[in-house]
Short mmCIF file of C-alpha atoms in Angstrom, two decimals:
data_model
loop_
_atom_site.label_atom_id
_atom_site.label_comp_id
_atom_site.label_asym_id
_atom_site.label_seq_id
_atom_site.Cartn_x
_atom_site.Cartn_y
_atom_site.Cartn_z
CA MET A 742 109.90 49.42 67.72
CA MET A 743 106.19 48.92 66.95
CA THR A 744 104.83 45.38 67.30
CA ASP A 745 102.06 43.59 65.42
CA ASP A 746 99.84 43.87 68.50
CA GLU A 747 97.38 46.74 68.81
CA PRO A 748 99.08 49.79 70.36
CA GLY A 749 98.17 50.66 73.92
CA LEU A 750 95.57 53.20 74.98
CA TYR A 751 98.07 56.02 75.53
CA THR A 752 99.52 55.49 72.04
CA ARG A 753 96.12 55.30 70.35
CA ALA A 754 94.96 58.46 72.13
CA ILE A 755 97.80 60.29 70.34
CA HIS A 756 98.13 58.54 66.98
CA ALA A 757 94.89 56.79 65.99
CA GLY A 758 93.14 58.39 63.04
CA GLN A 759 95.90 60.81 62.10
CA ALA A 760 99.23 60.77 60.27
CA PRO A 761 101.42 63.57 58.89
CA ASP A 762 99.60 65.48 56.15
CA GLU A 763 100.70 64.13 52.76
CA ALA A 764 100.58 67.49 51.00
CA THR A 765 102.31 69.69 53.58
CA HIS A 766 103.93 67.13 55.93
CA SER A 767 102.30 68.92 58.86
CA ARG A 768 102.43 66.70 61.94
CA ALA A 769 99.44 68.28 63.68
CA PRO A 770 96.06 67.55 62.09
CA PRO A 771 94.82 70.35 59.83
CA ILE A 772 91.40 71.95 60.17
CA TYR A 773 89.48 71.40 56.94
CA GLN A 774 87.20 74.41 57.32
CA THR A 775 85.21 73.87 54.15
CA THR A 776 81.60 73.21 53.25
CA SER A 777 82.19 71.06 50.18
CA TYR A 778 84.71 69.27 47.97
CA THR A 779 85.44 69.10 44.24
CA PHE A 780 84.83 65.97 42.19
CA GLU A 781 87.14 64.46 39.58
CA ASP A 782 84.30 64.39 37.05
CA SER A 783 80.56 63.78 36.78
CA ALA A 784 80.95 60.03 37.13
CA ASP A 785 82.94 60.47 40.35
CA ALA A 786 80.22 62.73 41.74
CA ALA A 787 77.44 60.32 40.80
CA GLU A 788 79.23 57.33 42.35
CA GLN A 789 79.81 59.16 45.62
CA PHE A 790 76.19 60.31 45.85
CA ALA A 791 75.06 56.72 45.22
CA LEU A 792 77.34 55.50 48.06
CA GLU A 793 79.24 53.36 45.56
CA LYS A 794 82.54 55.11 46.20
CA PRO A 795 84.05 56.69 49.33
CA GLY A 796 84.90 60.36 49.36
CA TYR A 797 83.87 63.77 50.58
CA ILE A 798 80.80 65.53 49.24
CA TYR A 799 79.64 68.05 51.82
CA SER A 800 80.80 68.61 55.41
CA ARG A 801 77.40 67.73 56.83
CA LEU A 802 78.13 64.20 55.60
CA GLY A 803 81.86 64.02 56.13
CA ASN A 804 84.95 66.10 56.78
CA PRO A 805 88.59 64.94 57.02
CA THR A 806 89.17 66.60 60.41
CA VAL A 807 86.00 65.11 61.85
CA GLU A 808 86.87 61.75 60.30
CA SER A 809 90.21 61.75 62.15
CA LEU A 810 88.35 62.25 65.42
CA GLN A 811 85.89 59.49 64.56
CA GLU A 812 88.68 57.03 63.81
CA ARG A 813 90.46 57.87 67.05
CA LEU A 814 87.35 57.47 69.18
CA ALA A 815 86.43 54.21 67.44
CA SER A 816 89.92 52.94 68.23
CA LEU A 817 89.70 53.96 71.89
CA GLU A 818 86.30 52.29 72.33
CA GLY A 819 87.18 49.20 70.30
CA GLY A 820 84.57 49.76 67.59
CA VAL A 821 84.50 49.38 63.81
CA GLY A 822 83.46 52.98 63.21
CA ALA A 823 82.18 56.13 64.85
CA VAL A 824 80.00 59.12 64.07
CA ALA A 825 80.77 62.47 65.72
CA THR A 826 77.82 64.74 66.46
CA GLY A 827 77.26 68.30 67.60
CA SER A 828 76.52 67.22 71.19
CA GLY A 829 76.00 64.15 73.32
CA MET A 830 72.23 64.58 73.09
CA ALA A 831 72.50 64.78 69.29
CA ALA A 832 74.17 61.37 69.38
CA LEU A 833 71.25 59.90 71.33
CA ASP A 834 68.76 61.46 68.94
CA LEU A 835 70.64 60.00 65.98
CA VAL A 836 70.46 56.49 67.45
CA THR A 837 66.74 56.90 68.15
CA PHE A 838 66.10 58.22 64.63
CA LEU A 839 67.69 55.14 63.06
CA LEU A 840 66.41 52.43 65.38
CA ALA A 841 62.98 53.48 66.63
CA GLN A 842 59.70 54.48 65.04
CA ALA A 843 56.17 55.22 66.21
CA GLY A 844 54.80 52.29 68.19
CA ASP A 845 58.22 51.15 69.40
CA ASN A 846 59.58 51.34 72.91
CA ILE A 847 62.96 51.90 74.55
CA VAL A 848 63.89 50.00 77.71
CA ALA A 849 66.10 52.28 79.80
CA ALA A 850 67.83 52.14 83.15
CA SER A 851 66.26 54.58 85.58
CA ALA A 852 69.68 55.86 86.73
CA LEU A 853 70.34 58.18 83.80
CA TYR A 854 71.40 61.75 83.15
CA GLY A 855 68.50 64.17 83.63
CA GLY A 856 68.71 65.39 80.03
CA THR A 857 68.35 61.82 78.82
CA HIS A 858 65.26 61.35 80.99
CA THR A 859 63.75 64.53 79.56
CA TYR A 860 64.57 63.54 75.97
CA LEU A 861 63.00 60.11 76.36
CA ASN A 862 59.94 61.35 78.26
CA HIS A 863 59.16 64.48 76.29
CA THR A 864 60.88 64.30 72.89
CA ALA A 865 60.94 60.65 71.87
CA SER A 866 57.41 60.33 73.23
CA ARG A 867 56.19 63.01 70.79
CA ARG A 868 57.27 60.68 67.99
CA GLY A 869 55.13 57.88 69.41
CA ILE A 870 58.05 56.11 71.10
CA GLU A 871 57.45 54.88 74.65
CA THR A 872 60.22 54.59 77.23
CA ARG A 873 60.05 51.91 79.89
CA PHE A 874 62.30 52.85 82.80
CA VAL A 875 63.44 49.88 84.86
CA ASP A 876 65.44 49.24 88.01
CA THR A 877 69.00 49.87 86.83
CA LEU A 878 70.47 47.02 88.87
CA SER A 879 67.81 44.36 88.23
CA PRO A 880 68.52 42.22 85.14
CA ALA A 881 65.10 40.62 85.59
CA ALA A 882 63.47 44.02 85.17
CA TYR A 883 65.05 44.45 81.73
CA ARG A 884 63.93 40.98 80.69
CA GLU A 885 60.38 41.68 81.79
CA ALA A 886 60.18 45.06 80.03
CA ILE A 887 61.59 44.04 76.63
CA ASP A 888 59.12 42.90 73.99
CA GLU A 889 58.96 42.56 70.21
CA HIS A 890 58.59 46.34 69.85
CA THR A 891 61.69 47.28 71.86
CA ALA A 892 64.03 49.30 69.63
CA TYR A 893 67.02 49.30 71.97
CA VAL A 894 68.09 48.98 75.59
CA LEU A 895 69.89 51.93 77.20
CA ILE A 896 72.19 51.96 80.24
CA GLU A 897 75.09 54.05 81.54
CA THR A 898 78.41 52.51 82.56
CA ILE A 899 78.40 54.76 85.62
CA GLY A 900 74.96 56.25 86.24
CA ASN A 901 74.66 60.03 86.36
CA PRO A 902 74.45 61.06 89.15
CA ALA A 903 73.72 57.88 91.16
CA LEU A 904 77.18 56.51 90.22
CA VAL A 905 75.93 52.92 90.06
CA THR A 906 77.47 50.40 87.64
CA PRO A 907 75.01 47.86 86.21
CA ASP A 908 75.95 44.35 85.11
CA ILE A 909 76.69 45.27 81.50
CA GLU A 910 77.37 41.77 80.22
CA GLN A 911 74.23 40.25 81.71
CA ILE A 912 72.05 43.07 80.38
CA ALA A 913 73.67 42.68 76.94
CA ASP A 914 72.86 38.96 76.99
CA ILE A 915 69.23 39.69 77.88
CA ALA A 916 68.94 42.26 75.09
CA HIS A 917 70.47 39.89 72.54
CA GLU A 918 68.22 37.01 73.62
CA ASN A 919 65.41 39.31 72.50
CA ASP A 920 67.15 40.39 69.26
CA THR A 921 67.60 43.91 70.61
CA PRO A 922 70.78 46.06 70.54
CA LEU A 923 72.31 47.49 73.70
CA LEU A 924 73.32 51.17 73.76
CA VAL A 925 75.70 52.16 76.56
CA ASP A 926 76.45 55.74 77.60
CA ASN A 927 80.13 55.54 78.54
CA THR A 928 80.54 59.25 79.33
CA PHE A 929 81.28 58.94 83.06
CA ALA A 930 83.66 55.99 82.66
CA THR A 931 85.26 56.89 79.30
CA PRO A 932 87.31 54.32 77.37
CA TYR A 933 90.12 54.90 79.87
CA LEU A 934 88.17 52.92 82.46
CA ALA A 935 85.73 50.77 80.49
CA ASN A 936 85.11 49.27 77.06
CA PRO A 937 81.44 48.21 77.05
CA ILE A 938 81.82 46.69 73.57
CA GLU A 939 84.00 43.98 75.12
CA TYR A 940 81.03 43.00 77.28
CA GLY A 941 78.41 42.91 74.55
CA ALA A 942 77.39 46.53 73.93
CA ASP A 943 76.42 47.07 70.30
CA LEU A 944 76.65 50.86 70.37
CA VAL A 945 78.57 53.13 72.75
CA TRP A 946 77.68 56.76 73.22
CA ASN A 947 79.81 59.53 74.74
CA SER A 948 79.47 63.22 75.34
CA THR A 949 82.90 64.32 74.11
CA THR A 950 82.25 67.59 75.93
CA LYS A 951 83.25 65.92 79.20
CA TRP A 952 86.47 64.04 80.01
CA LEU A 953 87.40 63.23 76.41
CA HIS A 954 87.86 66.95 75.77
CA GLY A 955 88.29 67.94 79.37
CA ALA A 956 88.56 71.72 79.24
CA GLY A 957 84.96 72.90 79.04
CA SER A 958 85.38 74.81 75.79
CA THR A 959 83.63 72.68 73.15
CA VAL A 960 80.40 70.69 72.95
CA GLY A 961 80.29 67.39 71.09
CA GLY A 962 79.16 63.79 71.05
CA VAL A 963 79.99 60.47 69.43
CA ILE A 964 78.39 57.11 68.71
CA VAL A 965 80.81 54.19 68.37
CA ASP A 966 79.61 51.17 66.40
CA GLY A 967 80.59 47.80 67.87
CA GLY A 968 79.97 46.12 64.52
CA SER A 969 78.43 43.04 66.11
CA PHE A 970 74.66 43.40 65.83
CA PRO A 971 73.11 41.35 62.96
CA TRP A 972 71.06 44.12 61.35
CA ALA A 973 70.45 42.09 58.19
CA GLU A 974 68.75 39.34 60.20
CA HIS A 975 66.31 41.88 61.61
CA ALA A 976 65.51 43.94 58.53
CA GLU A 977 61.82 44.25 59.40
CA THR A 978 62.65 45.72 62.81
CA TYR A 979 65.51 47.94 61.59
CA PRO A 980 64.65 48.78 57.97
CA GLU A 981 66.88 51.86 57.91
CA ILE A 982 69.94 49.61 58.26
CA GLY A 983 68.98 46.06 57.35
CA GLY A 984 66.41 46.66 54.63
CA GLU A 985 66.26 48.38 51.26
CA ASN A 986 66.42 52.04 52.18
CA PRO A 987 64.07 54.16 50.05
CA ALA A 988 66.03 57.31 50.91
CA TYR A 989 68.95 55.87 48.89
CA HIS A 990 67.15 54.11 46.02
CA GLY A 991 67.02 50.81 47.86
CA VAL A 992 70.56 50.66 49.22
CA ASN A 993 70.85 48.01 51.92
CA PHE A 994 73.43 49.33 54.39
CA ALA A 995 73.92 45.93 56.05
CA GLU A 996 74.70 44.26 52.72
CA ARG A 997 76.89 47.03 51.34
CA PHE A 998 78.85 47.99 54.47
CA GLY A 999 78.87 44.80 56.52
CA ASP A 1000 79.99 45.25 60.13
CA ALA A 1001 80.02 49.04 59.71
CA ALA A 1002 76.39 49.19 58.57
CA PHE A 1003 75.21 51.33 61.48
CA THR A 1004 78.09 53.79 61.05
CA ASN A 1005 77.35 54.36 57.38
CA ALA A 1006 73.60 54.56 57.86
CA ALA A 1007 74.11 57.08 60.66
CA ILE A 1008 76.15 59.27 58.34
CA ALA A 1009 74.17 58.86 55.13
CA ARG A 1010 70.69 58.96 56.70
CA GLY A 1011 71.19 60.60 60.09
CA LEU A 1012 73.71 63.36 59.49
CA ARG A 1013 72.36 64.06 56.03
CA ASP A 1014 68.78 64.60 57.16
CA LEU A 1015 69.14 65.77 60.77
CA GLY A 1016 72.19 67.97 60.27
CA ASN A 1017 73.61 67.19 63.72
CA GLN A 1018 77.22 66.73 62.63
CA GLN A 1019 80.20 67.97 64.64
CA ALA A 1020 81.98 71.09 63.35
CA PRO A 1021 85.57 70.70 62.10
CA PHE A 1022 86.95 73.17 64.64
CA ASP A 1023 85.35 71.35 67.57
CA ALA A 1024 86.68 68.04 66.24
CA TRP A 1025 90.17 69.53 65.86
CA VAL A 1026 90.20 70.86 69.42
CA THR A 1027 89.01 67.51 70.78
CA LEU A 1028 91.73 65.71 68.81
CA GLN A 1029 94.33 67.86 70.58
CA LYS A 1030 92.80 67.21 73.98
CA LEU A 1031 92.65 63.46 73.42
CA GLU A 1032 96.45 63.33 73.30
CA THR A 1033 96.54 63.94 77.05
CA PHE A 1034 93.24 62.22 77.85
CA PRO A 1035 94.70 59.12 79.59
CA LEU A 1036 97.04 61.26 81.70
CA ARG A 1037 94.16 63.49 82.74
CA MET A 1038 91.89 60.56 83.56
CA ALA A 1039 94.55 59.01 85.77
CA ARG A 1040 94.77 62.27 87.72
CA HIS A 1041 90.97 62.63 87.93
CA CYS A 1042 90.73 59.12 89.38
CA GLU A 1043 93.59 59.69 91.81
CA ASN A 1044 92.16 62.99 93.07
CA ALA A 1045 88.63 61.61 93.38
CA ALA A 1046 89.85 58.71 95.51
CA ILE A 1047 91.59 61.13 97.89
CA VAL A 1048 88.58 63.46 98.11
CA ALA A 1049 86.20 60.52 98.61
CA GLU A 1050 88.25 59.29 101.55
CA TYR A 1051 88.12 62.77 103.10
CA LEU A 1052 84.34 63.03 102.65
CA ASP A 1053 83.77 59.52 103.95
CA ASP A 1054 85.41 60.54 107.24
CA HIS A 1055 83.80 64.00 107.54
CA PRO A 1056 81.43 64.24 110.54
CA ALA A 1057 78.93 66.47 108.68
CA VAL A 1058 78.70 64.16 105.65
CA GLN A 1059 75.64 61.94 106.00
CA TRP A 1060 76.35 59.66 103.07
CA ILE A 1061 78.67 59.36 100.06
CA ASN A 1062 78.51 57.63 96.68
CA TYR A 1063 81.82 56.85 95.01
CA PRO A 1064 82.30 53.69 92.91
CA GLY A 1065 85.67 52.99 94.53
CA LEU A 1066 84.32 52.64 98.06
CA LYS A 1067 83.98 49.00 99.14
CA THR A 1068 80.70 49.93 100.81
CA HIS A 1069 79.19 51.15 97.52
CA GLU A 1070 76.18 49.12 96.40
CA THR A 1071 77.75 48.26 93.03
CA ALA A 1072 81.36 47.91 94.20
CA GLU A 1073 81.54 44.39 92.76
CA ASN A 1074 80.37 45.53 89.31
CA ALA A 1075 82.71 48.53 89.45
CA ASP A 1076 85.66 46.25 90.17
CA ARG A 1077 84.69 44.05 87.24
CA TYR A 1078 83.94 46.65 84.58
CA LEU A 1079 86.19 49.58 85.54
CA ASP A 1080 89.94 49.18 85.09
CA GLY A 1081 92.45 51.82 86.16
CA GLY A 1082 90.34 53.70 88.68
CA TYR A 1083 86.77 54.61 89.49
CA GLY A 1084 86.26 57.90 87.67
CA GLY A 1085 86.24 61.51 88.75
CA MET A 1086 82.70 61.79 90.16
CA ILE A 1087 81.46 61.80 93.76
CA THR A 1088 78.00 62.48 95.17
CA PHE A 1089 77.29 63.09 98.83
CA GLY A 1090 74.85 64.59 101.30
CA ILE A 1091 75.48 66.75 104.36
CA ASP A 1092 73.70 67.72 107.56
CA GLY A 1093 70.80 70.06 106.85
CA GLY A 1094 69.39 68.34 103.77
CA TYR A 1095 68.19 70.12 100.62
CA ASP A 1096 68.83 73.69 101.81
CA ALA A 1097 72.27 72.91 103.19
CA ALA A 1098 73.24 71.17 99.95
CA GLN A 1099 72.34 74.29 97.99
CA ARG A 1100 74.27 76.49 100.43
CA ALA A 1101 77.34 74.27 100.10
CA THR A 1102 77.36 74.54 96.31
CA GLU A 1103 77.07 78.33 96.64
CA SER A 1104 79.90 78.53 99.18
CA THR A 1105 82.77 76.95 97.28
CA GLU A 1106 85.56 79.24 96.13
CA LEU A 1107 87.72 76.89 94.06
CA ALA A 1108 84.98 74.62 92.72
CA SER A 1109 82.68 76.21 90.14
CA LEU A 1110 78.90 75.98 90.45
CA LEU A 1111 77.86 74.89 86.97
CA ALA A 1112 76.17 72.07 85.06
CA ASN A 1113 79.12 70.49 83.27
CA VAL A 1114 81.32 67.60 84.44
CA GLY A 1115 84.66 66.20 83.33
CA ASP A 1116 86.53 69.50 83.34
CA ALA A 1117 90.11 70.10 84.47
CA LYS A 1118 88.50 72.37 87.05
CA THR A 1119 86.50 70.99 89.98
CA LEU A 1120 82.77 71.50 89.45
CA ILE A 1121 79.85 71.26 91.87
CA ILE A 1122 76.05 71.34 91.62
CA HIS A 1123 72.81 70.37 93.40
CA PRO A 1124 71.08 67.98 90.92
CA ALA A 1125 67.60 67.95 92.49
CA SER A 1126 67.14 71.67 91.83
CA THR A 1127 69.02 71.83 88.51
CA THR A 1128 69.99 68.95 86.20
CA HIS A 1129 67.14 66.69 87.35
CA GLN A 1130 64.53 69.29 88.38
CA GLN A 1131 62.14 68.20 85.58
CA LEU A 1132 61.72 64.78 87.19
CA SER A 1133 58.89 63.93 89.58
CA GLU A 1134 59.66 62.81 93.13
CA ALA A 1135 59.16 59.19 92.09
CA GLU A 1136 61.42 59.63 89.07
CA LEU A 1137 64.08 61.32 91.20
CA ALA A 1138 64.03 58.41 93.62
CA ALA A 1139 64.27 55.87 90.78
CA ALA A 1140 67.19 57.79 89.26
CA GLY A 1141 68.99 57.79 92.61
CA VAL A 1142 68.77 61.56 93.02
CA LYS A 1143 68.26 62.38 96.69
CA PRO A 1144 67.00 65.83 97.75
CA ASP A 1145 70.27 66.53 99.60
CA MET A 1146 72.58 65.21 96.87
CA ILE A 1147 75.66 67.27 95.98
CA ARG A 1148 77.36 66.24 92.74
CA LEU A 1149 81.11 66.84 92.61
CA SER A 1150 83.20 66.53 89.46
CA VAL A 1151 86.73 66.33 90.84
CA GLY A 1152 89.26 68.28 88.80
CA LEU A 1153 93.02 68.23 88.35
CA GLU A 1154 93.94 70.73 91.06
CA ASP A 1155 96.05 69.78 94.06
CA PRO A 1156 93.79 67.52 96.12
CA ALA A 1157 94.66 69.40 99.30
CA ASP A 1158 93.21 72.57 97.77
CA ILE A 1159 90.02 70.78 96.69
CA ILE A 1160 89.61 69.40 100.20
CA ALA A 1161 90.24 72.78 101.82
CA ASP A 1162 87.58 74.35 99.61
CA LEU A 1163 85.04 71.65 100.41
CA ASP A 1164 85.86 71.88 104.10
CA GLN A 1165 85.05 75.58 104.31
CA ALA A 1166 81.94 75.20 102.11
CA ILE A 1167 80.53 72.37 104.24
CA GLU A 1168 81.24 74.35 107.40
CA ALA A 1169 79.49 77.42 105.97
CA ALA A 1170 76.48 75.34 104.91
CA THR A 1171 76.01 73.45 108.18
CA ARG A 1172 76.89 75.90 110.93
#
């Protein structure tokens, strides 16, 4: 029997955002593969276009299948709303579009995904937006970098690929002391392990391509709105949300939509004008995959812990980063913010440095050499020569990317088989 309490994570991963179809009684969610929707009459159409009435106009703005995914992801992350995008990077661009303008700056942890570094350094900068990269683990560095022109603060729950966990709550407090929202990339932790909104994050960002989907067959992203930032109090800084928006005849999203102001502005302004929405088919596939998401994450975490123990004892392994190791530099933060495991990622270095690391990634037979993570299959790559190759030596060091680093996304295979594959690859690379 259901209780009045919120259902658990496993239940929400299956049921949130979707019920049997009223017209057909189909239990599985339908794919609404349509561009547009009919109106009851002219008045209905006008009210929807004026944002005075909910409904569906055009699938760039909203689609029932995509909406089901958004509701489920908002539930899993503990937010008031969510916006699904065509990729994880599209989600970041949507946040930047709404919150930052020429002359603003973004304060970002240095331990970030290489694509995020490139976007901030070479795309946001072309719009006149500066990024100030700071020591990921130094709260004082964030405080020093933030000023009246800071649009948002950006961190990752588990840094990619350094695998460090910053003090989310303390950084959130520092951001809020300066009237600045905190954006957290929760991709590597997922809502299975962490809910940054509980610790003060205002917006949470995920690449749904990774563990949320988990099969490497669709690309997608999502922004989850925590509903806590007082946009109306900072209308001059965030006019798209807290002020009278000229793109909608003066609509004030904060006044009209309350806690879900960011969500509605992201749809009405962001998706409408940038066209970076998620396709219905991709949303439908991700909805299916989410039903087994907690089960898969439990296995990823279990396998990664076993593989990390093996690597930690291997004589040819020079160093290892895994959030679950007590010797890890952010073990205390990982214990505080991660619940249910430590994720499916490991980074390590072997004898022979840069060249040996490349040879090892080329020598695996079970693990696939490719750029994705969070797949059911074990994946391996050498970040310094691939995902983070655009960074300078100083930027690589700040991001925690060592020349000999091997990044391993541990899959769902039998752990003995993963270990056997790594064993032969390391031997081939170091002999």
